[in-house]
């Protein structure tokens, strides 16, 4: 199973492709240098396969490279960051 996480700025979301099929996304609202994440969704065909975690990890890794911080309003992303404190430095208060 090959996965790719990429930003889709036109739709304000990061998407994960599994074997070239859209498997899920995490939506955001841009607020300057901060992205407010509001919702994460994984296609039912790809649930319980680690796709959501791969999506959030790939998103946060890309944002770290860009120097962008996040507000994890989405419960899934907030829980992921809670379980992976190595990403806690990317969290910022709501702008």
Coordinates of C-alpha atoms in Angstrom, one line a residue:
X1 CA 0.0 0.0 0.0
X2 CA 1.6 3.3 -1.1
X3 CA 0.4 6.5 0.5
X4 CA 1.0 10.2 -0.4
X5 CA 0.0 13.2 1.6
X6 CA -0.3 16.5 -0.2
X7 CA -1.8 19.9 0.4
X8 CA -4.7 20.9 -1.8
X9 CA -4.8 24.7 -1.2
X10 CA -7.8 25.2 -3.5
X11 CA -9.9 23.1 -1.2
X12 CA -8.1 24.1 2.0
X13 CA -7.2 20.6 3.0
X14 CA -4.4 18.0 3.1
X15 CA -5.4 14.8 1.3
X16 CA -4.0 11.3 1.5
X17 CA -3.9 9.1 -1.5
X18 CA -3.7 5.3 -1.1
X19 CA -2.6 3.6 -4.3
X20 CA -3.7 6.7 -6.2
X21 CA -7.2 6.7 -4.6
X22 CA -8.4 9.6 -2.4
X23 CA -8.6 7.9 1.0
X24 CA -9.1 10.9 3.3
X25 CA -8.5 14.5 4.1
X26 CA -8.0 17.0 6.9
X27 CA -9.6 20.4 6.3
X28 CA -8.2 23.7 7.5
X29 CA -8.9 27.4 7.6
X30 CA -5.9 29.5 6.8
X31 CA -5.2 32.3 9.4
X32 CA -2.0 34.0 8.2
X33 CA 0.9 31.7 9.2
X34 CA -1.5 29.5 11.3
X35 CA -3.8 26.7 10.0
X36 CA -6.9 26.0 12.0
X37 CA -7.8 22.3 11.4
X38 CA -11.5 21.7 11.7
X39 CA -12.3 18.2 10.4
X40 CA -10.6 15.0 9.4
X41 CA -12.4 12.3 7.4
X42 CA -11.2 8.9 6.2
X43 CA -13.2 7.0 3.5
X44 CA -14.9 4.0 5.2
X45 CA -13.0 1.6 2.9
X46 CA -9.7 2.8 4.4
X47 CA -10.7 3.0 8.1
X48 CA -8.9 1.0 10.8
X49 CA -5.8 0.7 8.5
X50 CA -3.8 3.6 10.0
X51 CA -4.7 5.9 7.2
X52 CA -5.9 8.7 9.5
X53 CA -2.7 8.6 11.5
X54 CA -0.6 8.6 8.3
X55 CA -2.6 11.6 7.1
X56 CA -2.1 13.7 10.2
X57 CA 1.5 12.7 10.6
X58 CA 2.3 13.6 6.9
X59 CA 0.4 16.9 7.3
X60 CA 2.2 17.9 10.5
X61 CA 5.6 16.9 9.1
X62 CA 5.0 19.1 6.0
X63 CA 3.8 22.0 8.2
X64 CA 6.9 21.7 10.4
X65 CA 9.1 22.0 7.3
X66 CA 7.2 25.2 6.3
X67 CA 7.4 26.7 9.7
X68 CA 3.6 26.8 10.0
X69 CA 1.8 26.3 13.3
X70 CA -1.6 24.7 13.9
X71 CA -4.8 25.0 15.9
X72 CA -6.1 21.5 16.2
X73 CA -9.9 22.2 16.5
X74 CA -10.5 18.8 14.9
X75 CA -10.8 16.2 17.7
X76 CA -9.0 13.5 15.7
X77 CA -6.0 15.8 15.1
X78 CA -6.0 17.0 18.7
X79 CA -6.0 13.4 20.0
X80 CA -3.2 12.4 17.6
X81 CA -1.0 15.3 18.9
X82 CA -1.9 14.3 22.5
X83 CA -0.6 10.8 21.8
X84 CA 2.5 12.1 19.9
X85 CA 4.0 14.9 22.0
X86 CA 6.8 15.4 19.4
X87 CA 4.2 17.5 17.5
X88 CA 3.1 19.6 20.5
X89 CA 5.5 22.4 19.5
X90 CA 3.4 23.0 16.4
X91 CA 0.3 23.9 18.4
X92 CA -0.5 27.5 18.9
X93 CA -3.4 29.4 20.6
X94 CA -6.3 30.3 18.3
X95 CA -5.5 33.6 16.5

